[in-house]
Tab-separated table of C-alpha atoms in Angstrom:
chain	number	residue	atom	x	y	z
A	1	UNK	CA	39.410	33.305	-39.789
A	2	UNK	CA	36.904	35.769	-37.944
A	3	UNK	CA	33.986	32.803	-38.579
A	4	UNK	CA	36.637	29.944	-36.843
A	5	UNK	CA	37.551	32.044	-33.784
A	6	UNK	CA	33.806	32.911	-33.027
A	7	UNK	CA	32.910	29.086	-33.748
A	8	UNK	CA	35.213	27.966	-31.403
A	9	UNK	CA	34.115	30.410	-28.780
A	10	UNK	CA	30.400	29.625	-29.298
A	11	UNK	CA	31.440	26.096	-29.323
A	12	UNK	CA	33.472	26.521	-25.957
A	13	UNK	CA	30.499	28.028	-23.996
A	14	UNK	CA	28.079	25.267	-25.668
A	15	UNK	CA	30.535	22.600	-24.276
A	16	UNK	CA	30.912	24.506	-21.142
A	17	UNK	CA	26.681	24.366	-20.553
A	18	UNK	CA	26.118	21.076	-21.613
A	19	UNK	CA	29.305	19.998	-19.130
A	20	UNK	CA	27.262	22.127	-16.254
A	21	UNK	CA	24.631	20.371	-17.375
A	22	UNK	CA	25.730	16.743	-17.092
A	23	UNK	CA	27.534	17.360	-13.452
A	24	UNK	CA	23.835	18.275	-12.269
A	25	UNK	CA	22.560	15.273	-13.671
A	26	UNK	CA	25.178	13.186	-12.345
A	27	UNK	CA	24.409	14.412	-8.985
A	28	UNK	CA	23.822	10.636	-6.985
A	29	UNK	CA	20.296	10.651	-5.615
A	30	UNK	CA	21.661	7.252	-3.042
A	31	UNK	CA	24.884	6.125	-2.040
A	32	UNK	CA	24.634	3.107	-4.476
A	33	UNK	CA	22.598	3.854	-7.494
A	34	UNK	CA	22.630	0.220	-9.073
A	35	UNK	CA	21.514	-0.892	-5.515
A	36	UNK	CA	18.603	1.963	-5.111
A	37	UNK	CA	17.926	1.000	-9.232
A	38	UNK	CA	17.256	-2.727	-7.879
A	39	UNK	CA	15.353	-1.742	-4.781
A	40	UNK	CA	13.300	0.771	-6.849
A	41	UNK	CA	13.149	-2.734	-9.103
A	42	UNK	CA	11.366	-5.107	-6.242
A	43	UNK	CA	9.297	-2.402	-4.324
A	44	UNK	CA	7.821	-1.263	-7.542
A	45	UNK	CA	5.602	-4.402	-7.730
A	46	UNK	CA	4.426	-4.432	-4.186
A	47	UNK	CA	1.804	-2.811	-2.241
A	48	UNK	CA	1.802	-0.437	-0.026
A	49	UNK	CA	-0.312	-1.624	2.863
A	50	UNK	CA	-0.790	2.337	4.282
A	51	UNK	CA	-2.376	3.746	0.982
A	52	UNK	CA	-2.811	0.780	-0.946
A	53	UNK	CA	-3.158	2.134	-4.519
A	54	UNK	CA	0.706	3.421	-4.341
A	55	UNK	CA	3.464	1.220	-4.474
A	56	UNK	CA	6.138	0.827	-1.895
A	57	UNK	CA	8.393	2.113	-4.353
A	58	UNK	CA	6.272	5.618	-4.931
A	59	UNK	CA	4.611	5.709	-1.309
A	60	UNK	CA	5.763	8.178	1.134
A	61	UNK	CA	4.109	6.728	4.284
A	62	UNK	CA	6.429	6.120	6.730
A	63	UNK	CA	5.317	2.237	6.232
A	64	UNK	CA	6.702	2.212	2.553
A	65	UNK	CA	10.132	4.298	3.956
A	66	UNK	CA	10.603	1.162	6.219
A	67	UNK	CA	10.093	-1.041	4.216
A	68	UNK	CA	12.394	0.526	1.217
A	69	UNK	CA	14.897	0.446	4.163
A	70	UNK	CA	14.280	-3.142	4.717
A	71	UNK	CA	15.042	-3.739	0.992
A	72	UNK	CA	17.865	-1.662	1.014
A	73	UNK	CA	19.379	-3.802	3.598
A	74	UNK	CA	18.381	-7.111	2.746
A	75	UNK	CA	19.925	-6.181	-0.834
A	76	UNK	CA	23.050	-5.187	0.543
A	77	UNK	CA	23.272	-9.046	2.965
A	78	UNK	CA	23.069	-10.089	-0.602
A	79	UNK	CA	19.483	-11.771	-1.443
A	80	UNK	CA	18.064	-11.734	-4.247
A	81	UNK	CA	14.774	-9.782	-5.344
A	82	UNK	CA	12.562	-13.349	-5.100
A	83	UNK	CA	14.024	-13.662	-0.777
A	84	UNK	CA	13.547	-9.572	-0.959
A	85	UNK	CA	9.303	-10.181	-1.816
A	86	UNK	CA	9.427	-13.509	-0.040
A	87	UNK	CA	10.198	-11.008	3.321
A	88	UNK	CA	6.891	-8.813	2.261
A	89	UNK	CA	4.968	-11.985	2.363
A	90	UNK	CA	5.894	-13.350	5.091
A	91	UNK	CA	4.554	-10.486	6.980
A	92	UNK	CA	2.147	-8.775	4.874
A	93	UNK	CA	0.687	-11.451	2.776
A	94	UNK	CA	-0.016	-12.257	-1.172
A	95	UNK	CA	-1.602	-8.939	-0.808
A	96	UNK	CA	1.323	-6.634	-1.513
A	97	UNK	CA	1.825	-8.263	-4.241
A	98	UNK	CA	0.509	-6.580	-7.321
A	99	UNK	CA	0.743	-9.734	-9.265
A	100	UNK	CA	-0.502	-12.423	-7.653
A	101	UNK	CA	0.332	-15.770	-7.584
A	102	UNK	CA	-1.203	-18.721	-9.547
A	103	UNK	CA	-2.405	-21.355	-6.715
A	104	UNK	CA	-5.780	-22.993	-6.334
A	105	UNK	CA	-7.287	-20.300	-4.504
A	106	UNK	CA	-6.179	-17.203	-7.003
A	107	UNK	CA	-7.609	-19.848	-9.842
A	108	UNK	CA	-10.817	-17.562	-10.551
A	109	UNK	CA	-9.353	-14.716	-10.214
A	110	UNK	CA	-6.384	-15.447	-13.147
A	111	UNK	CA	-8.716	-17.327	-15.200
A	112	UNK	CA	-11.986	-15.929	-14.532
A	113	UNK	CA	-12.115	-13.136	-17.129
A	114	UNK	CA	-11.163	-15.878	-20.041
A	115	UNK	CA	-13.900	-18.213	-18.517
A	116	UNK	CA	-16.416	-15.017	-18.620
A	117	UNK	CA	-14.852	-14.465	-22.192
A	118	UNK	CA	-15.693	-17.808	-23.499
A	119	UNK	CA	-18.918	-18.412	-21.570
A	120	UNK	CA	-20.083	-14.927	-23.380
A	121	UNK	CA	-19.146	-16.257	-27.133
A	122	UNK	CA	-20.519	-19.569	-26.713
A	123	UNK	CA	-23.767	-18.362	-25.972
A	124	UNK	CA	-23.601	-15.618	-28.710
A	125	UNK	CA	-22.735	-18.209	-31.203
A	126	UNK	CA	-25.585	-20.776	-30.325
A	127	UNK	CA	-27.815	-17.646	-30.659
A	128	UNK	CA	-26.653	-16.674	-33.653
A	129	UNK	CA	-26.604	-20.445	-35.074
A	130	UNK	CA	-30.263	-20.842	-34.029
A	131	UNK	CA	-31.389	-17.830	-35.301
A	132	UNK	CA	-29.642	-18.594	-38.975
A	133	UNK	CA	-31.395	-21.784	-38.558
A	134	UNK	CA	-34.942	-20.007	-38.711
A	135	UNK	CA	-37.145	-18.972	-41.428
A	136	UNK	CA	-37.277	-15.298	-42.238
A	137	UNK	CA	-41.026	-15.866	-41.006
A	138	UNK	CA	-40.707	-17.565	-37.933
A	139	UNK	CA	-40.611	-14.195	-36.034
A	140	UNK	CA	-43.037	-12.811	-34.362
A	141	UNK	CA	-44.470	-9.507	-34.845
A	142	UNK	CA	-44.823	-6.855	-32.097
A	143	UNK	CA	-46.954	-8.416	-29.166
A	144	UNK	CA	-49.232	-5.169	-28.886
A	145	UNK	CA	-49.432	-5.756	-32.742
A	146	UNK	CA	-49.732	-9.504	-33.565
A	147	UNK	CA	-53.094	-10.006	-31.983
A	148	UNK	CA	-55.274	-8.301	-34.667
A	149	UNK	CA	-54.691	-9.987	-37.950
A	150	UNK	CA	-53.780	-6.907	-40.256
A	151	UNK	CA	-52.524	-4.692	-37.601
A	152	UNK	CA	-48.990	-4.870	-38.821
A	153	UNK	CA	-49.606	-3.872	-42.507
A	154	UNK	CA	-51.950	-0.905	-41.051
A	155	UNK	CA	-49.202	-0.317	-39.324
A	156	UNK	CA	-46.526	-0.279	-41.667
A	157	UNK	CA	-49.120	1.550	-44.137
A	158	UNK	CA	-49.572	4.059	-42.075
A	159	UNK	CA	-45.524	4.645	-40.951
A	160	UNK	CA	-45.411	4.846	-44.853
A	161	UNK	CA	-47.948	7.294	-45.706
A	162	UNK	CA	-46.215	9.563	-42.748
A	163	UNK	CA	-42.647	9.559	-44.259
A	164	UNK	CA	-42.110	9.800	-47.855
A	165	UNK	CA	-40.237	6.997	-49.427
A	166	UNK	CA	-37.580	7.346	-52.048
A	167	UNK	CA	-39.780	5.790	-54.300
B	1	UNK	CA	-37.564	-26.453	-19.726
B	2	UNK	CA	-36.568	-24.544	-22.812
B	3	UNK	CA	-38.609	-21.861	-21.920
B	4	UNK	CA	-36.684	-21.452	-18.801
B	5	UNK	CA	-33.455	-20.549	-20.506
B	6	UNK	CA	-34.024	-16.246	-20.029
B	7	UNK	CA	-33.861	-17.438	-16.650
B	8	UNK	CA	-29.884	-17.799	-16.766
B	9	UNK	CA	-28.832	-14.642	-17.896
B	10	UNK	CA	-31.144	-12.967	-14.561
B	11	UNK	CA	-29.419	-15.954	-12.760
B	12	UNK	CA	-25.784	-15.064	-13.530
B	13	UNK	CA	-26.695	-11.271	-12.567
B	14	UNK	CA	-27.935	-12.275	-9.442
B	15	UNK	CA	-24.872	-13.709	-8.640
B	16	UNK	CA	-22.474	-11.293	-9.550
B	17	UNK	CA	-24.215	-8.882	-7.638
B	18	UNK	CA	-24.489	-10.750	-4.606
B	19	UNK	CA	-20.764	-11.499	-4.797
B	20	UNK	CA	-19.908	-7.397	-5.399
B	21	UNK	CA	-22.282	-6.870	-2.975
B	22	UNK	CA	-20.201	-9.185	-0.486
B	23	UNK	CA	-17.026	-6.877	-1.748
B	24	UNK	CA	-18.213	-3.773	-0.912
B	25	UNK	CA	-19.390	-4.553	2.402
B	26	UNK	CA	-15.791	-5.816	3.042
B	27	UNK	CA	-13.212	-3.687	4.793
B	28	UNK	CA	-10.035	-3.476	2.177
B	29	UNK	CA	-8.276	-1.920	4.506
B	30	UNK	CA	-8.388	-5.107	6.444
B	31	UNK	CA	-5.685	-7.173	5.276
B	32	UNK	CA	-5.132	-10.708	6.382
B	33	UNK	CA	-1.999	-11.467	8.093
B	34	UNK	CA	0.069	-14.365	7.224
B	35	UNK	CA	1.335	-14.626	10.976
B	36	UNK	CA	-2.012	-15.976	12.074
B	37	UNK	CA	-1.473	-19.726	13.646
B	38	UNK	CA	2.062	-18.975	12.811
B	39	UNK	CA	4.438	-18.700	15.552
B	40	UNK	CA	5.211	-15.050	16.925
B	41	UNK	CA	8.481	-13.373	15.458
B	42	UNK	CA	11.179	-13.565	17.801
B	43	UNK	CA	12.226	-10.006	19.005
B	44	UNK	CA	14.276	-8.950	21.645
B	45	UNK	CA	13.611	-5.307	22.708
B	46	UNK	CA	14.176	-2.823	25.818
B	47	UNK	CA	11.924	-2.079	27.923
B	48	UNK	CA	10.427	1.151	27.766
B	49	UNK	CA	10.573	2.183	31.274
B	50	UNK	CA	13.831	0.657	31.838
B	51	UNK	CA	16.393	0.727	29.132
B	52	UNK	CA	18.709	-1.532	30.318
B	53	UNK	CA	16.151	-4.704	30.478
B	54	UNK	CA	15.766	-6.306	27.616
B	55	UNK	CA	12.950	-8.350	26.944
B	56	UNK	CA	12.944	-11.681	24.824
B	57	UNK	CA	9.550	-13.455	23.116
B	58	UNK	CA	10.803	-16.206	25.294
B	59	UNK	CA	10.806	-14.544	28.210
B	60	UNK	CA	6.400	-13.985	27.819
B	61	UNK	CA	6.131	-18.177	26.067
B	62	UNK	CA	4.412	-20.001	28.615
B	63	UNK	CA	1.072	-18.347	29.128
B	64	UNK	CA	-1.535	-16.667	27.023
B	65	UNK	CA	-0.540	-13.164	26.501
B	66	UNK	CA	-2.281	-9.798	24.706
B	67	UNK	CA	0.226	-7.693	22.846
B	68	UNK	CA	-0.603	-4.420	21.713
B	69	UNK	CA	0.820	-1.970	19.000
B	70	UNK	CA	0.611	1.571	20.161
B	71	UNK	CA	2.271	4.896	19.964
B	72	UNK	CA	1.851	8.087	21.767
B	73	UNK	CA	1.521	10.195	18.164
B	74	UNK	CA	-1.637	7.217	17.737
B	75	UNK	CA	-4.821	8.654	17.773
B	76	UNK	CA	-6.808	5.617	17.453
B	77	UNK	CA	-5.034	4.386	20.616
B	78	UNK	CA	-6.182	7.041	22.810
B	79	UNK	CA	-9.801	6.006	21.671
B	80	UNK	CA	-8.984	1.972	22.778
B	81	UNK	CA	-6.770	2.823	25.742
B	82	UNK	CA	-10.029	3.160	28.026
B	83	UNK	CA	-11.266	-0.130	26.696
B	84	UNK	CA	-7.602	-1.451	27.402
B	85	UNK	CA	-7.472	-0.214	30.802
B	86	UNK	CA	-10.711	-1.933	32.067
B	87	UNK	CA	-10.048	-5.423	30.744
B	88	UNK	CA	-5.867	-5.023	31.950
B	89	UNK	CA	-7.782	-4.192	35.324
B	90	UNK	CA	-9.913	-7.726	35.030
B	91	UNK	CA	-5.969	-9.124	35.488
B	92	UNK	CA	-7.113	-11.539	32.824
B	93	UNK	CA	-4.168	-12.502	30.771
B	94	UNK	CA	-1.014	-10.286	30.643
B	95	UNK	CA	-1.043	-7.250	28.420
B	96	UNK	CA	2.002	-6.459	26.772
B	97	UNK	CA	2.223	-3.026	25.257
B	98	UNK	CA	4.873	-3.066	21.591
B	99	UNK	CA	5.710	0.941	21.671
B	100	UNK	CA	6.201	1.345	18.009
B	101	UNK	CA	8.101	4.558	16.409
B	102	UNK	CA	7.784	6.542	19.419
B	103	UNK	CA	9.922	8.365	21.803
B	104	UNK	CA	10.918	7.380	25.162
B	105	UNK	CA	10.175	10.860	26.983
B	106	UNK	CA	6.791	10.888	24.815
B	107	UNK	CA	5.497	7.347	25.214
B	108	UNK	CA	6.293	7.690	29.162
B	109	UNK	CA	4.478	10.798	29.243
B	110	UNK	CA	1.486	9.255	27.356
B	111	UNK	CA	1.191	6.860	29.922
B	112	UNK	CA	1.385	8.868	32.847
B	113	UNK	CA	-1.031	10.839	31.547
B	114	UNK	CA	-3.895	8.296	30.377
B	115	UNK	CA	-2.729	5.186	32.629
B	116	UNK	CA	-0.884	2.751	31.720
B	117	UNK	CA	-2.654	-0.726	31.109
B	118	UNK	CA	0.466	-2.747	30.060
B	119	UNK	CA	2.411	-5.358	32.272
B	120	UNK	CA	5.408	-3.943	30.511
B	121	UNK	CA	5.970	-1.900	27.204
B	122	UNK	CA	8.290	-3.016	24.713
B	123	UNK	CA	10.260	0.044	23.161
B	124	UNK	CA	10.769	-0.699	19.151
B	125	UNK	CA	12.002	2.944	18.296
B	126	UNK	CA	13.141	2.244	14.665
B	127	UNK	CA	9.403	-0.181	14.065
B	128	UNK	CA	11.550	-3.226	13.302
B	129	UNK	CA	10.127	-5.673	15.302
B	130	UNK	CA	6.349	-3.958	14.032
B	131	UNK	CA	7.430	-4.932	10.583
B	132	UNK	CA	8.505	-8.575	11.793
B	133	UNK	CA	4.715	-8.750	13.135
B	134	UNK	CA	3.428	-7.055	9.988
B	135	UNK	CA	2.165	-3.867	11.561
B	136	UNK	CA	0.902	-1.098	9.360
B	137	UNK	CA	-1.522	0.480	11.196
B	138	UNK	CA	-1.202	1.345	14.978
B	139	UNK	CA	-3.518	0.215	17.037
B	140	UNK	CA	-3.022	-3.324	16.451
B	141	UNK	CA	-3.692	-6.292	18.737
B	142	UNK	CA	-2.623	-9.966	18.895
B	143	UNK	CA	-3.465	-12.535	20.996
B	144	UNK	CA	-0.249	-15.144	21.330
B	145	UNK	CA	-1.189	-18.594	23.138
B	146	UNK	CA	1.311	-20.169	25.695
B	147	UNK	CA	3.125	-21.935	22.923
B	148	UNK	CA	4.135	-18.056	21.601
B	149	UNK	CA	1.410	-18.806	18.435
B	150	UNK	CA	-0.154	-15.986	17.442
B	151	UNK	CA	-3.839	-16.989	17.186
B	152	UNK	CA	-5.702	-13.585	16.623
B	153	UNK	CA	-4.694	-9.799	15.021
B	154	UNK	CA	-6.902	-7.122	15.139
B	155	UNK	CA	-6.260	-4.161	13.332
B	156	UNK	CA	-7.538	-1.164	14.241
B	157	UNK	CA	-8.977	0.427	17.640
B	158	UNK	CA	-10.255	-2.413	20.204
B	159	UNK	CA	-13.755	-1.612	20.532
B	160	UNK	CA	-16.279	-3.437	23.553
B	161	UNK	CA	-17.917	-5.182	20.571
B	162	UNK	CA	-14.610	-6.625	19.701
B	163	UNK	CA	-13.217	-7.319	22.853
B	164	UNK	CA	-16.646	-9.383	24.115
B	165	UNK	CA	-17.098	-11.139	20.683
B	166	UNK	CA	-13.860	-11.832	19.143
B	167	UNK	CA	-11.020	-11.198	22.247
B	168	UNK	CA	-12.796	-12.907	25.060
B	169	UNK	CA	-14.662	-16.144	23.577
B	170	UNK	CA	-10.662	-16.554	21.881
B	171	UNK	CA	-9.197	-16.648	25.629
B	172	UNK	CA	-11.924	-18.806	27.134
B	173	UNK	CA	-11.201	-21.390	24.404
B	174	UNK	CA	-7.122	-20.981	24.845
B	175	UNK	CA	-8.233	-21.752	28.937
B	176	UNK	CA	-6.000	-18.348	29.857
């Protein structure tokens, strides 16, 4: 009986916090949370012209405050997020956006890597190919080496005598 | 021939580092505007020394005109606004001043202070109109032909260098 009434106390004041909690939490940051969610959304991919590694969305220039503003209200008329970026554009160019587009002139620069990518295995497989097509002997020794006929296996005598082999 | 393949590999560095040597000597902060050949944004704004005007793009169409961004809390501008004042003094083309974020009492005072150059100043107190012309950094100059085109930004402080090699050769070939 004790065990019950101190259960339901401790439960009480548990449920008490955690309600405390939750009203802090609800606490609404913008008068239209689904609205600042979206705007948060679209600004989130552009950049901020004023300190260009931030985004609109994180900047605190008064630039990106503007422009969030701008959102904000061209949300509100109703657009949708593409007429929202289509306004950046207009004004500030592909450059806000951190994705650019695919057009003629941003060719290179989506499919550049892959080309590098490709252009890099190509020539490592004909290397390797022609190099699998040799004999084991058709390397050369050592320049400073392969002039004097015997100079490697002095060489390699010598390395030899200096280290001793498992053998 | 054959021998000459090592070559490629020295050739293909020599051209990447001629084209990130090109990127670093570029200005990112230098971003190119859509607006350029595009027709100026239409705006309608008070003046600043008289509130009750209002001032359309329309009203300035017709002739070759110099509109500049600036702000009295603009510390670049107050490095330009000599340049500014001798060529608005040459009577060359109207200059048009677009106060952006500023106050009245503070803008006015700016310009009593370091003379004004403008024909008239346009007062955009919330920077709406800036935005429309894709402002983000004050000083900022365009040059709009008589058909209200814009034909030429510059971002940044006008300079001599830019006003003799970029402003001026612009307005001799627009005839203003």
């Amino acid at each position: 009986m004790k065990i019950t009434a101190l259960r339901s106390v401790l439960g009480g004041c548990l449920l008490a916090m955690s309600l405390s909690l939750l009203a802090k939490e609800a606490a609404p940051e913008a008068a239209d949370p689904a609205l600042e969610a979206r705007m948060v959304k679209i600004t989130s991919e552009l950049r901020c012209l004023v300190c260009q590694n931030q985004t609109i969305a994180d900047s605190n220039a008064s630039l990106a405050v503007d422009l969030r503003r701008e959102a904000r209200a061209l949300i509100k008329q109703g657009k949708s997020d593409a007429e929202v970026v289509d306004y950046m554009t207009a004004r500030y160019g592909d450059f806000v956006l951190y994705r650019p587009p695919l057009r003629t002139t941003t060719l290179l620069l989506w499919f550049g890597p892959a080309l590098m990518l490709v252009g890099g295995a190509a020539v490592l497989v004909i290397v390797l190919r022609r190099r699998s097509r040799m004999a084991a002997d058709a390397f050369d020794a050592d320049d400073e080496l392969g002039d004097e006929p015997g100079a490697v296996d002095a060489a390699l005598a010598s390395a030899n005598a200096g280290t001793p082999g498992p053998a | 021939m054959k021998r000459l393949w090592f070559l490629i590999p020295l050739g293909a560095f020599l051209a990447l580092a001629i084209v990130l040597a090109v990127g670093l000597k570029r200005d990112p902060r230098e971003v190119p505007s859509p607006l350029i050949d595009k027709p100026a944004p239409k705006f309608a704004l008070a003046r600043l020394d008289d509130a009750a005007k209002t001032v359309r793009l329309d009203d300035l169409k017709g002739k070759v005109f110099i509109l500049n961004v600036w702000a009295s809390w603009c510390v670049a501008c107050r490095e330009e606004h000599p340049i500014l004042l001798d060529f608005a003094k040459k009577r060359v083309v109207p200059v048009y001043g677009l106060n952006y974020k500023d106050t009245r009492a503070d803008a006015s005072a700016w310009l009593a202070r370091f003379g004004n150059p403008y024909d008239a100043s346009f007062f955009d107190e919330d920077g709406r109109v800036g935005l429309d012309f894709g402002v983000y950094g004050v000083p900022e100059t365009f040059v709009v032909d008589g058909n209200g085109v814009i034909r030429m930004k510059h971002i940044g402080p006008i300079t001599p260098e830019v006003l003799t090699n970029k402003i001026e050769p612009l307005l001799k070939k627009l005839d203003a």
